[in-house]
CSV table of N, CA and C in Angstrom, one decimal:
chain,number,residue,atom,x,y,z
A,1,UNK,N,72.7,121.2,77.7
A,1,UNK,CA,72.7,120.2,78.7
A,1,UNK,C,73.2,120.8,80.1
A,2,UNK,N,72.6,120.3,81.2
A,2,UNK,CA,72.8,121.0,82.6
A,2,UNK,C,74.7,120.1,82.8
A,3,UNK,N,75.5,120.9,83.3
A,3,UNK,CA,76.2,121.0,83.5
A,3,UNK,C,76.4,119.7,84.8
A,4,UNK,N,77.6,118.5,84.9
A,4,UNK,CA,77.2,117.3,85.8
A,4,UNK,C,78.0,117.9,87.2
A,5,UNK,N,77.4,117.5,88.2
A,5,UNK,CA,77.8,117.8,89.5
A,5,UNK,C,79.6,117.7,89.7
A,6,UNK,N,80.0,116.9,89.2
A,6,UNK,CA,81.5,116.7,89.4
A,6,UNK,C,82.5,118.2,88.7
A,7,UNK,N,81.8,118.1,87.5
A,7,UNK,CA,82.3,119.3,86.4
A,7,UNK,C,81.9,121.0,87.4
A,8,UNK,N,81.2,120.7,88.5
A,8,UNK,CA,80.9,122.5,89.0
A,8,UNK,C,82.1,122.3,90.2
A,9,UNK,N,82.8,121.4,90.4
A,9,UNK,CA,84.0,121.5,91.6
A,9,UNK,C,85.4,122.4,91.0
A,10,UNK,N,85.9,123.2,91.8
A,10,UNK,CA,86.7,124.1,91.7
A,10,UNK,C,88.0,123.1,91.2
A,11,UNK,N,88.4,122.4,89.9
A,11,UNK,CA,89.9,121.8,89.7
A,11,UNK,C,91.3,122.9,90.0
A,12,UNK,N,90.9,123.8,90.0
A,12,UNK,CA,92.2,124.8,90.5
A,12,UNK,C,92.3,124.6,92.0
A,13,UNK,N,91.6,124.5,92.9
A,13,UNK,CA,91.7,124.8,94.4
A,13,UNK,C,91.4,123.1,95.4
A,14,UNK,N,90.9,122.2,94.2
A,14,UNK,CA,91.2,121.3,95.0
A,14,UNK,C,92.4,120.3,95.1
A,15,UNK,N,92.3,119.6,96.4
A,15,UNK,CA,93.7,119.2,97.1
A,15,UNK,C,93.2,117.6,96.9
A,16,UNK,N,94.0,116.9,97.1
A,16,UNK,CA,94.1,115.1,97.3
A,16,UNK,C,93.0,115.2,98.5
A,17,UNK,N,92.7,114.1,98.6
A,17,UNK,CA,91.2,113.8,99.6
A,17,UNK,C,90.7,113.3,99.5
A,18,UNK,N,89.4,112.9,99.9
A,18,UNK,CA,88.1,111.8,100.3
A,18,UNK,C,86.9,113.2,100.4
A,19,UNK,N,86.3,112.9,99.1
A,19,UNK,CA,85.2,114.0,98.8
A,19,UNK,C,83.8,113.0,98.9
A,20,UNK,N,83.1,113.8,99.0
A,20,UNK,CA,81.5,113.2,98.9
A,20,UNK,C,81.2,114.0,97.2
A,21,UNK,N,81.1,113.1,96.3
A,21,UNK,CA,80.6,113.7,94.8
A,21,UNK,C,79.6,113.7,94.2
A,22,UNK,N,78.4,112.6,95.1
A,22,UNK,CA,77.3,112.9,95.0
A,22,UNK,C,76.5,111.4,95.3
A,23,UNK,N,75.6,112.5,96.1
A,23,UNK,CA,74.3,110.9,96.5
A,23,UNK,C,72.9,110.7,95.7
A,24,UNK,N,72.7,109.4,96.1
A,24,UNK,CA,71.8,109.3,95.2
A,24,UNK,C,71.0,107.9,96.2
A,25,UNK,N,70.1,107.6,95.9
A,25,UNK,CA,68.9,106.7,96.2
A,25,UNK,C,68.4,105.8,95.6
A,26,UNK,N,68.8,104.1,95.8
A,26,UNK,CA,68.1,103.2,95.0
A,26,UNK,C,67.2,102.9,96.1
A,27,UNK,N,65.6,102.5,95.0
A,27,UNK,CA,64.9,102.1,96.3
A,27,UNK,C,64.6,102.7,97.9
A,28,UNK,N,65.0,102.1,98.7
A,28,UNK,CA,64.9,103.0,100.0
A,28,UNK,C,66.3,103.1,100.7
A,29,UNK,N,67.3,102.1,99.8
A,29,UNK,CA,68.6,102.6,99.8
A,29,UNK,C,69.8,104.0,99.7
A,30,UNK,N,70.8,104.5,100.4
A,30,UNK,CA,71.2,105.4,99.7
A,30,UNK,C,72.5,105.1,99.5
A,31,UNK,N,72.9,105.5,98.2
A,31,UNK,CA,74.1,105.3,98.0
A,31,UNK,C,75.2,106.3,97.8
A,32,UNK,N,76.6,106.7,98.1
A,32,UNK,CA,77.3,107.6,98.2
A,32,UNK,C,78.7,107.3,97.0
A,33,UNK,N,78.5,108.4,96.4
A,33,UNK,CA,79.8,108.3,95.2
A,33,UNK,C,81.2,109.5,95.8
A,34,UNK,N,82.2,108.8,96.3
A,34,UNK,CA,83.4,109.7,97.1
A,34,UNK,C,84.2,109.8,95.8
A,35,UNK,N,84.4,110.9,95.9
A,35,UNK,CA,85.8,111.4,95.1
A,35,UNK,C,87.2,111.1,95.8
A,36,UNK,N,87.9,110.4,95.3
A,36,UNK,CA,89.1,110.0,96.5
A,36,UNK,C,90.3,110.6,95.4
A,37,UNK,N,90.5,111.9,95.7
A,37,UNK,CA,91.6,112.4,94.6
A,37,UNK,C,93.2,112.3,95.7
A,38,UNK,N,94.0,111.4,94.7
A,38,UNK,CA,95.6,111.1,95.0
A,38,UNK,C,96.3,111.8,94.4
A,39,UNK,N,95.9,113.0,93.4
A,39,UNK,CA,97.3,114.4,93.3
A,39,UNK,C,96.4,115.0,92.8
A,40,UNK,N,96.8,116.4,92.6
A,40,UNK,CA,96.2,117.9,92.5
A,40,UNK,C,96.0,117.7,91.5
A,41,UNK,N,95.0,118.0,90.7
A,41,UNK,CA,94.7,117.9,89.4
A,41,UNK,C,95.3,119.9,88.4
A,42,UNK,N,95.7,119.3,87.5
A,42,UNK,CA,96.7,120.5,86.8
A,42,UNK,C,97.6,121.2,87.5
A,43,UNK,N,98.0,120.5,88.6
A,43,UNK,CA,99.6,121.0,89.1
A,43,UNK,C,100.4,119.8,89.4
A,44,UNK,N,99.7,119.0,89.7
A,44,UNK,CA,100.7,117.9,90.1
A,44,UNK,C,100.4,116.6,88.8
A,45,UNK,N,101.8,115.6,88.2
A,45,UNK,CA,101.3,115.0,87.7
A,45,UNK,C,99.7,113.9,87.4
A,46,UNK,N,99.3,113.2,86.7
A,46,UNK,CA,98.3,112.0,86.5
A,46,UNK,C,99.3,111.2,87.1
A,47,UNK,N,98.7,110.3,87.4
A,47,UNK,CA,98.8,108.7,88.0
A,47,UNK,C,99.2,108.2,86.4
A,48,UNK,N,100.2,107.5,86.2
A,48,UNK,CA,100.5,106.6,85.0
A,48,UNK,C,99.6,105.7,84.8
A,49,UNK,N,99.1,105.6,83.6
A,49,UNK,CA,97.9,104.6,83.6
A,49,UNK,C,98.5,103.0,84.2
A,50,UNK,N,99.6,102.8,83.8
A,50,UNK,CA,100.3,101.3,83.8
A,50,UNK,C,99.6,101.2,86.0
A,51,UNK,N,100.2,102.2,86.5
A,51,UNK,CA,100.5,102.5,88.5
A,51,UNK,C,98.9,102.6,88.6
A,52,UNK,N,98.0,103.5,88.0
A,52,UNK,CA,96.9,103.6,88.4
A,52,UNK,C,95.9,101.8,88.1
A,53,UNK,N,96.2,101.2,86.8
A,53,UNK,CA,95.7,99.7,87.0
A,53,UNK,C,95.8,98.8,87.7
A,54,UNK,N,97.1,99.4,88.1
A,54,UNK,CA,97.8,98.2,89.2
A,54,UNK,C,97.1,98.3,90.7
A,55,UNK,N,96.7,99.9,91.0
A,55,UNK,CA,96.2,100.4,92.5
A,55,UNK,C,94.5,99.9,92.3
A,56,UNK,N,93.7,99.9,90.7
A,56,UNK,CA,92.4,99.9,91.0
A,56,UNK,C,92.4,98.3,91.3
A,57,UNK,N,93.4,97.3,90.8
A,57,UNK,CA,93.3,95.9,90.9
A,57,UNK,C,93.6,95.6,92.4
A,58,UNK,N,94.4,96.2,93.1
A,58,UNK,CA,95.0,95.9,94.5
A,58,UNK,C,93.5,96.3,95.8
A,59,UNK,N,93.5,98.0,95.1
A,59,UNK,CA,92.7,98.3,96.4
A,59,UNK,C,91.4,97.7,96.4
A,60,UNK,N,91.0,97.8,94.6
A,60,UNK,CA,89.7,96.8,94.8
A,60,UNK,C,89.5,95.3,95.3
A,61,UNK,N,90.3,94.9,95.6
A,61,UNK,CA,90.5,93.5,95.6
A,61,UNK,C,90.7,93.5,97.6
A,62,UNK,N,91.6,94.3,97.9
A,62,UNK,CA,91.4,94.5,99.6
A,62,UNK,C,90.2,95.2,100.2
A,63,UNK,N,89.8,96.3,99.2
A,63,UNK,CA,87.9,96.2,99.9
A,63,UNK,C,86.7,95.6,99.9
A,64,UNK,N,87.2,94.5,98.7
A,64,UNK,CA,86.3,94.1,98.4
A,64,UNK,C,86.0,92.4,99.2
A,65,UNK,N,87.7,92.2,100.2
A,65,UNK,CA,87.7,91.7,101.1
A,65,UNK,C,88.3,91.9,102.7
A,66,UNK,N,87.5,93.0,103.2
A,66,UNK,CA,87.6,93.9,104.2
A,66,UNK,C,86.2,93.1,104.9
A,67,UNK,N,86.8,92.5,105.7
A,67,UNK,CA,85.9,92.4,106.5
A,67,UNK,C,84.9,92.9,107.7
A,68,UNK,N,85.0,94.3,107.6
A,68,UNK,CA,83.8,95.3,108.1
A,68,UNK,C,82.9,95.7,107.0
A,69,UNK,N,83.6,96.1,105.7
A,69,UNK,CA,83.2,97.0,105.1
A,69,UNK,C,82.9,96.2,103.4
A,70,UNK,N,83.3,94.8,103.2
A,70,UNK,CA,83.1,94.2,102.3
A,70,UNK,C,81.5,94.2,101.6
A,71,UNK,N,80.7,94.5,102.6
A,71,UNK,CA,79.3,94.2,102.0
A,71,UNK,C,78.4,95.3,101.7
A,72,UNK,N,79.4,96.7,102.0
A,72,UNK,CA,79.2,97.7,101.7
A,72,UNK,C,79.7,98.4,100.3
A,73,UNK,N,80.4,97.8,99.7
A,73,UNK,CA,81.2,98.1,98.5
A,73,UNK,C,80.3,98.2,97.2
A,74,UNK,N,80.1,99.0,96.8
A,74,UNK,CA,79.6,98.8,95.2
A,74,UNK,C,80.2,99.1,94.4
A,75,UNK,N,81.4,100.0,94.0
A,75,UNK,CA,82.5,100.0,93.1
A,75,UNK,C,83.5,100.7,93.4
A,76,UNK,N,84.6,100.5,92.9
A,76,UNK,CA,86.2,101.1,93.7
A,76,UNK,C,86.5,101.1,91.7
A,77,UNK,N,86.8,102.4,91.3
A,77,UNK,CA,87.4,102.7,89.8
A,77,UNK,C,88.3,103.7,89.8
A,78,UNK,N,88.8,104.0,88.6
A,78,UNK,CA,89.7,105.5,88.3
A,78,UNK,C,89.0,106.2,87.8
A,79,UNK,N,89.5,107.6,87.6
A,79,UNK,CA,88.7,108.2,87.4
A,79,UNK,C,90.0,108.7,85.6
A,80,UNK,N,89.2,109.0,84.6
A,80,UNK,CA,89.2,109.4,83.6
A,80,UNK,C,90.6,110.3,83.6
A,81,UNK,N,90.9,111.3,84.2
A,81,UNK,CA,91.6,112.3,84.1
A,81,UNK,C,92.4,111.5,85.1
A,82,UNK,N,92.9,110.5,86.0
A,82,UNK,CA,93.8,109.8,86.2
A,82,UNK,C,94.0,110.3,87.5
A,83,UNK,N,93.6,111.6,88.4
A,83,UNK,CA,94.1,112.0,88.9
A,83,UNK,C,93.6,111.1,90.5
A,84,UNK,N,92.7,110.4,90.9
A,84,UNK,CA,91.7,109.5,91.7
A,84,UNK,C,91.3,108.6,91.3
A,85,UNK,N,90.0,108.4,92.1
A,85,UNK,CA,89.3,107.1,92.1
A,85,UNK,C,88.3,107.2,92.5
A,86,UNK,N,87.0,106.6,92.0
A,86,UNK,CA,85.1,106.7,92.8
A,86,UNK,C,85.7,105.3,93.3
A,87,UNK,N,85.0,105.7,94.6
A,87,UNK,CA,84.1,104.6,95.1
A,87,UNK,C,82.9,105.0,95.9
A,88,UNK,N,82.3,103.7,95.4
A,88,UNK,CA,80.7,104.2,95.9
A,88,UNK,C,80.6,103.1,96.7
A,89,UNK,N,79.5,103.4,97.7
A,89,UNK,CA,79.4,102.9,99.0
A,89,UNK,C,77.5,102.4,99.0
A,90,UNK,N,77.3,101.9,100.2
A,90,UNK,CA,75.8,101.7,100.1
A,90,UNK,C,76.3,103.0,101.6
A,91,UNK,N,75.4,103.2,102.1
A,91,UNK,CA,74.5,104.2,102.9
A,91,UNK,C,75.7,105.8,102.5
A,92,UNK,N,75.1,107.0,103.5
A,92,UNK,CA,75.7,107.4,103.7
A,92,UNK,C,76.3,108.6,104.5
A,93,UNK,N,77.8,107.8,104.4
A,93,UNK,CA,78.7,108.1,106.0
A,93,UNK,C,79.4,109.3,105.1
A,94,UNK,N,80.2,110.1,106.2
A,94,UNK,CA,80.7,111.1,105.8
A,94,UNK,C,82.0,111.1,105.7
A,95,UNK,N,83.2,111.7,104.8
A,95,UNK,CA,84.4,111.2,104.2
A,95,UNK,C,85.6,110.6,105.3
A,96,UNK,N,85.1,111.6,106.4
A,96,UNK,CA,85.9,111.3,107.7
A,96,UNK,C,85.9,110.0,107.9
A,97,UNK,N,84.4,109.5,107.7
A,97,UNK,CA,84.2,108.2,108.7
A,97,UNK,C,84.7,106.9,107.8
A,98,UNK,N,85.2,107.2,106.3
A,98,UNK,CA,86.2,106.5,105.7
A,98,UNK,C,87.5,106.3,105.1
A,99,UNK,N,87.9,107.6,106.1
A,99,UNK,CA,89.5,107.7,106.2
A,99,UNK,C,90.4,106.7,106.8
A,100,UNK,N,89.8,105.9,107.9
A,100,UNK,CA,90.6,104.9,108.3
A,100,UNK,C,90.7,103.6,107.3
A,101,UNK,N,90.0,103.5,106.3
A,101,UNK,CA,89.5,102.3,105.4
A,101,UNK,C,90.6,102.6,104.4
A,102,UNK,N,90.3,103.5,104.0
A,102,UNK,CA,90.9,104.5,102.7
A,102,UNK,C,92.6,104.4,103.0
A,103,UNK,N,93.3,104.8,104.0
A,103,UNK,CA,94.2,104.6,104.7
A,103,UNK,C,94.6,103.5,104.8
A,104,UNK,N,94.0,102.4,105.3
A,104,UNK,CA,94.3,100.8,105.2
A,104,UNK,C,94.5,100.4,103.9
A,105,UNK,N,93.5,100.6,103.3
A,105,UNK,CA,93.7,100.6,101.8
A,105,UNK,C,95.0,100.5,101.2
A,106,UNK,N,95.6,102.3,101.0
A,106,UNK,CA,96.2,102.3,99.9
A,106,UNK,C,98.0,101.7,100.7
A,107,UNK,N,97.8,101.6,102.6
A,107,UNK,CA,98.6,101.0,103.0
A,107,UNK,C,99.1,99.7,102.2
A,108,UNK,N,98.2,98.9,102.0
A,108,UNK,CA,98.0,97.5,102.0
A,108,UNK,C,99.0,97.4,100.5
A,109,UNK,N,99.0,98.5,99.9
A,109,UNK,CA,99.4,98.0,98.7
A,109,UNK,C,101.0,98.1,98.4
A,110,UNK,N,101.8,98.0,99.6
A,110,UNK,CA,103.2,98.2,100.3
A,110,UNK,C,103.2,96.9,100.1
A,111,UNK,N,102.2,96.0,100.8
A,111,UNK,CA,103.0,94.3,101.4
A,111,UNK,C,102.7,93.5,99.7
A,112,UNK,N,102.0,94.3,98.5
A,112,UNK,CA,101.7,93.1,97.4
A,112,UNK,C,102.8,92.9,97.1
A,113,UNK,N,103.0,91.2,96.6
A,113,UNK,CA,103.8,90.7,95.9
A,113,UNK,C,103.8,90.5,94.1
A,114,UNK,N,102.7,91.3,94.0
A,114,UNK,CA,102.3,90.7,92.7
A,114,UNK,C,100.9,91.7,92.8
A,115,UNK,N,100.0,91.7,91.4
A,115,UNK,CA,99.0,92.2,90.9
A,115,UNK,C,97.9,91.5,91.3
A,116,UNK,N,96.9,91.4,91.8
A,116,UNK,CA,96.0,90.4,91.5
A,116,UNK,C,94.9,90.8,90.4
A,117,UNK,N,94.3,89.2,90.1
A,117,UNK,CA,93.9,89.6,88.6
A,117,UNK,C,94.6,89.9,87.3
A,118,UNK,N,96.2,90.1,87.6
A,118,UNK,CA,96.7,90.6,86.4
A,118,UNK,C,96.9,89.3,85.2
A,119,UNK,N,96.1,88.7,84.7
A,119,UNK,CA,96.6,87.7,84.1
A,119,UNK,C,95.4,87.2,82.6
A,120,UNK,N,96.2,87.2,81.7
A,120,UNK,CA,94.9,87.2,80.3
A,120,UNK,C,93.4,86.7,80.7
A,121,UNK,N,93.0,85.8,81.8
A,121,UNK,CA,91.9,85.4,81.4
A,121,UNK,C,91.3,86.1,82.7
A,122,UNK,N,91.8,87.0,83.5
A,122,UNK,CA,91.1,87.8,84.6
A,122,UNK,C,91.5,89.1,84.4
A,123,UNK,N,91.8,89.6,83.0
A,123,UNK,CA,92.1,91.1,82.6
A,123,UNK,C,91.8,91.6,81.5
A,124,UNK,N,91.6,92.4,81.2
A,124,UNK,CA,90.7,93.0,79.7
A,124,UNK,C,92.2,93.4,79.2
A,125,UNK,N,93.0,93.8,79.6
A,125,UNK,CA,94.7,94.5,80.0
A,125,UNK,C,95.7,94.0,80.4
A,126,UNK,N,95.6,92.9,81.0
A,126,UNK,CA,96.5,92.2,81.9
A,126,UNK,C,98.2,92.5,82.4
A,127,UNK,N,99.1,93.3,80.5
A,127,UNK,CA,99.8,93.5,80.0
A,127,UNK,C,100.0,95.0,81.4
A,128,UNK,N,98.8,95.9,80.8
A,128,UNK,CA,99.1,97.3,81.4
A,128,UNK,C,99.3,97.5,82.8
A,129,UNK,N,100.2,97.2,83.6
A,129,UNK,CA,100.6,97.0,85.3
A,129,UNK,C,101.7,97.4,85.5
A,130,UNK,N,102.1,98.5,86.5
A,130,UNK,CA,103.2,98.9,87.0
A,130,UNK,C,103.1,99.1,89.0
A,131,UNK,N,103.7,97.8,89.4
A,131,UNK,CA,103.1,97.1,90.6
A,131,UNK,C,104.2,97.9,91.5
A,132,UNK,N,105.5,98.4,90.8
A,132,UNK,CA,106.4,99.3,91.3
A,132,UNK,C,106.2,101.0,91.8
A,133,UNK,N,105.0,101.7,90.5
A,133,UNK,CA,105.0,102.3,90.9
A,133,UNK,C,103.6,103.0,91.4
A,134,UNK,N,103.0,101.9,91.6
A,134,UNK,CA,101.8,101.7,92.1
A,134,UNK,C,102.0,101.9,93.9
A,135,UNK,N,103.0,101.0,94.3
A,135,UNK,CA,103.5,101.4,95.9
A,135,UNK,C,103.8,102.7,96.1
A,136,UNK,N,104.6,103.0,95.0
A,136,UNK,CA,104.8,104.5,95.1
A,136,UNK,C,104.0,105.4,95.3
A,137,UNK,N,102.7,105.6,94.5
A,137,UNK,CA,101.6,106.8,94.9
A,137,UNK,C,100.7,106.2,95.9
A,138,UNK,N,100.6,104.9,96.5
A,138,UNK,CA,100.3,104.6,97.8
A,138,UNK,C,100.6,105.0,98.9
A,139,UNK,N,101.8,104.9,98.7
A,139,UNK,CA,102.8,105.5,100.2
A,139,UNK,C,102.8,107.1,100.0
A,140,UNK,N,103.0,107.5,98.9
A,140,UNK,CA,102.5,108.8,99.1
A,140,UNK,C,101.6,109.4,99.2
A,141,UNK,N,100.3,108.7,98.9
A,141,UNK,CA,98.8,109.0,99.0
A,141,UNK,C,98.6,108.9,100.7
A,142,UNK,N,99.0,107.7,101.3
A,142,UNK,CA,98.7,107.5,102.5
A,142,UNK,C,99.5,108.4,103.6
A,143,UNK,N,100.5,108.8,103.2
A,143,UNK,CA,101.5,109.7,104.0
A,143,UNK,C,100.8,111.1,104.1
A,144,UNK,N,100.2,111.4,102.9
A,144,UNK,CA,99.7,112.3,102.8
A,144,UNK,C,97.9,112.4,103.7
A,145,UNK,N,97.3,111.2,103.9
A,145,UNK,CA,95.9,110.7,104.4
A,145,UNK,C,96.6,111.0,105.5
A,146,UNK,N,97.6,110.0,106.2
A,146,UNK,CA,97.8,110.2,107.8
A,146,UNK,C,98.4,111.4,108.0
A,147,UNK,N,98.8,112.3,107.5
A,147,UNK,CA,99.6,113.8,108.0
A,147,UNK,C,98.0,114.5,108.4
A,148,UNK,N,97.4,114.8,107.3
A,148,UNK,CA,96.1,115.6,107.2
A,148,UNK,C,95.4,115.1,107.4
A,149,UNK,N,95.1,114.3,108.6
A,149,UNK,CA,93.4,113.4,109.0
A,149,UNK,C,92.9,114.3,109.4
A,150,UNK,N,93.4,115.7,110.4
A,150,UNK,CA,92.7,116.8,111.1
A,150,UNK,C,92.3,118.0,110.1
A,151,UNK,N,93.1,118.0,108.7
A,151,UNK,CA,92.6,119.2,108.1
A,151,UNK,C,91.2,119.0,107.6
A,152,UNK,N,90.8,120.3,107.8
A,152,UNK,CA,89.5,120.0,106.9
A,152,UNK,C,89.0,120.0,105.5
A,153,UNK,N,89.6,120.6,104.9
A,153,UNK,CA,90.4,120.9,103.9
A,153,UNK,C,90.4,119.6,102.5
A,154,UNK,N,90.5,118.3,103.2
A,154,UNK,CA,91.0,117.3,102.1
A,154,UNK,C,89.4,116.8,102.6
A,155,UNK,N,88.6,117.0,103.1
A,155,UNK,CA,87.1,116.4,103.2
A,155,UNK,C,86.1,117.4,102.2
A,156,UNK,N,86.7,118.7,102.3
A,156,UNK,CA,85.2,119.7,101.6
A,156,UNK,C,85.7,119.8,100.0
A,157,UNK,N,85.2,119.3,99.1
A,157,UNK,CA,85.3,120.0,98.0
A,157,UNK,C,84.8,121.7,97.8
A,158,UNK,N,86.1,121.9,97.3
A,158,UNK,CA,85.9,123.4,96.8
A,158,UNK,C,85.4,123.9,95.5
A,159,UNK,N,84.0,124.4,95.5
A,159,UNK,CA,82.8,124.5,94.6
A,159,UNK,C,83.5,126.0,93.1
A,160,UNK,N,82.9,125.8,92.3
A,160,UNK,CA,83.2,127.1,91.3
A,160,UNK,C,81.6,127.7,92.1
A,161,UNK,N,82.2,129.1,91.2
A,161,UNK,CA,81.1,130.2,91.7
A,161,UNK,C,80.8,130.4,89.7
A,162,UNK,N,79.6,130.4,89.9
A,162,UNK,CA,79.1,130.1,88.5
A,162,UNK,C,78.2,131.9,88.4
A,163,UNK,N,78.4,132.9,87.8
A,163,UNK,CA,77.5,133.4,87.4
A,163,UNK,C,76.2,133.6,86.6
A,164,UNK,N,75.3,134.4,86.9
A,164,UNK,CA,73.6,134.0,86.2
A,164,UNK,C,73.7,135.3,85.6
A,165,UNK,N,73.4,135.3,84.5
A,165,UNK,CA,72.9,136.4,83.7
A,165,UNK,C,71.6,137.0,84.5
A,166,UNK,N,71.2,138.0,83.7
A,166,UNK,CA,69.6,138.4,84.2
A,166,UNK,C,68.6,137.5,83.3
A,167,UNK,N,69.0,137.2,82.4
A,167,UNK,CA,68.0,136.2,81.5
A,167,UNK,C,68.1,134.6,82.5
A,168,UNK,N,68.7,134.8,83.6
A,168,UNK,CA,69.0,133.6,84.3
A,168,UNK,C,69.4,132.4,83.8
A,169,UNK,N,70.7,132.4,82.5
A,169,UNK,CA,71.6,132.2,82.5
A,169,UNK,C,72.9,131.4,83.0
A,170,UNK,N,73.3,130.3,83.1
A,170,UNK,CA,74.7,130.4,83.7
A,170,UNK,C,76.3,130.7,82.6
A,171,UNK,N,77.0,131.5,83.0
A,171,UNK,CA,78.2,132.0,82.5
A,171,UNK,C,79.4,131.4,83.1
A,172,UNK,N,79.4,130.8,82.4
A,172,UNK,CA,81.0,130.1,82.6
A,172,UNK,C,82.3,130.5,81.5
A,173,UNK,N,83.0,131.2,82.3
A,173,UNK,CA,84.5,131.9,82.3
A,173,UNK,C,85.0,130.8,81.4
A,174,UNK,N,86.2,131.2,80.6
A,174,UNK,CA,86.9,130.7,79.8
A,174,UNK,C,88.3,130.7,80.2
């Protein structure tokens, strides 16, 4: 099986950021899937599952009533390895041009008083929520978004270098 676009990104060299992870086209639509990684993947801890349920309930819930950008949302999730989050977008804009959103975002999740959705009959989970330390990798995700808006750095994903045999081949290092 051909190897998936996300799996050829450098996890040693990439930083926290607002990545482009791959486009794609419904119809005459185009749609954009952002890698929005909130810690270094194999140097810095995972997001606790309890803090990461609590941020997909919050931020999904404030973009999904954002009034610029509400009707543009197609899904705000975590990502498996804990370390981020996809969200996918309808058209597509480049990661810069959703740093200010992204920023508001994980701001927003400072003033909750509570989970939303967290409750048996609007939760598959309802139980798994850590609303404490969910502000926590907010305010650090976002401190970290507003220091580095100018680097370039947290916008480019950094690619692996794959070698080809002469049988044309790919070799991937162990």
């Amino acid at each position: 099986m051909d190897l998936i676009p996300s799996f050829s990104v450098d996890h040693t060299r990439i930083v926290p950021g607002i990545f482009i992870s791959r486009q794609d086209t419904a119809g005459d639509s185009a749609i954009t899937t952002y890698d929005i990684r909130v810690t270094r993947p194999n140097r810095e801890p995972a997001v606790d599952v309890a803090a990461m349920h609590s941020l997909e309930h919050i931020i999904a819930t404030f973009l999904r009533n954002d009034p610029e950008w509400k009707d543009e949302i197609i899904y705000w999730g975590p990502m498996g390895c804990l370390t981020g989050f996809y969200l996918i977008l309808k058209g597509g804009r480049r990661p810069q041009e959703i740093h200010g959103l992204l920023l508001r975002a994980f701001r927003s999740v400072s003033t909750a008083a509570a989970v939303p959705g967290a409750t048996a009959e609007n939760c598959g989970n309802y139980l798994l929520h850590n609303l404490l330390m969910a502000k926590w990798h907010a305010e650090r995700f976002a401190d970290y978004l507003e220091k580095n808006a100018g680097n370039p750095e947290i916008f480019a994903y950094p690619k692996t270098e794959r070698l080809v045999t002469e049988k044309g081949q790919d070799f991937y290092d162990s």
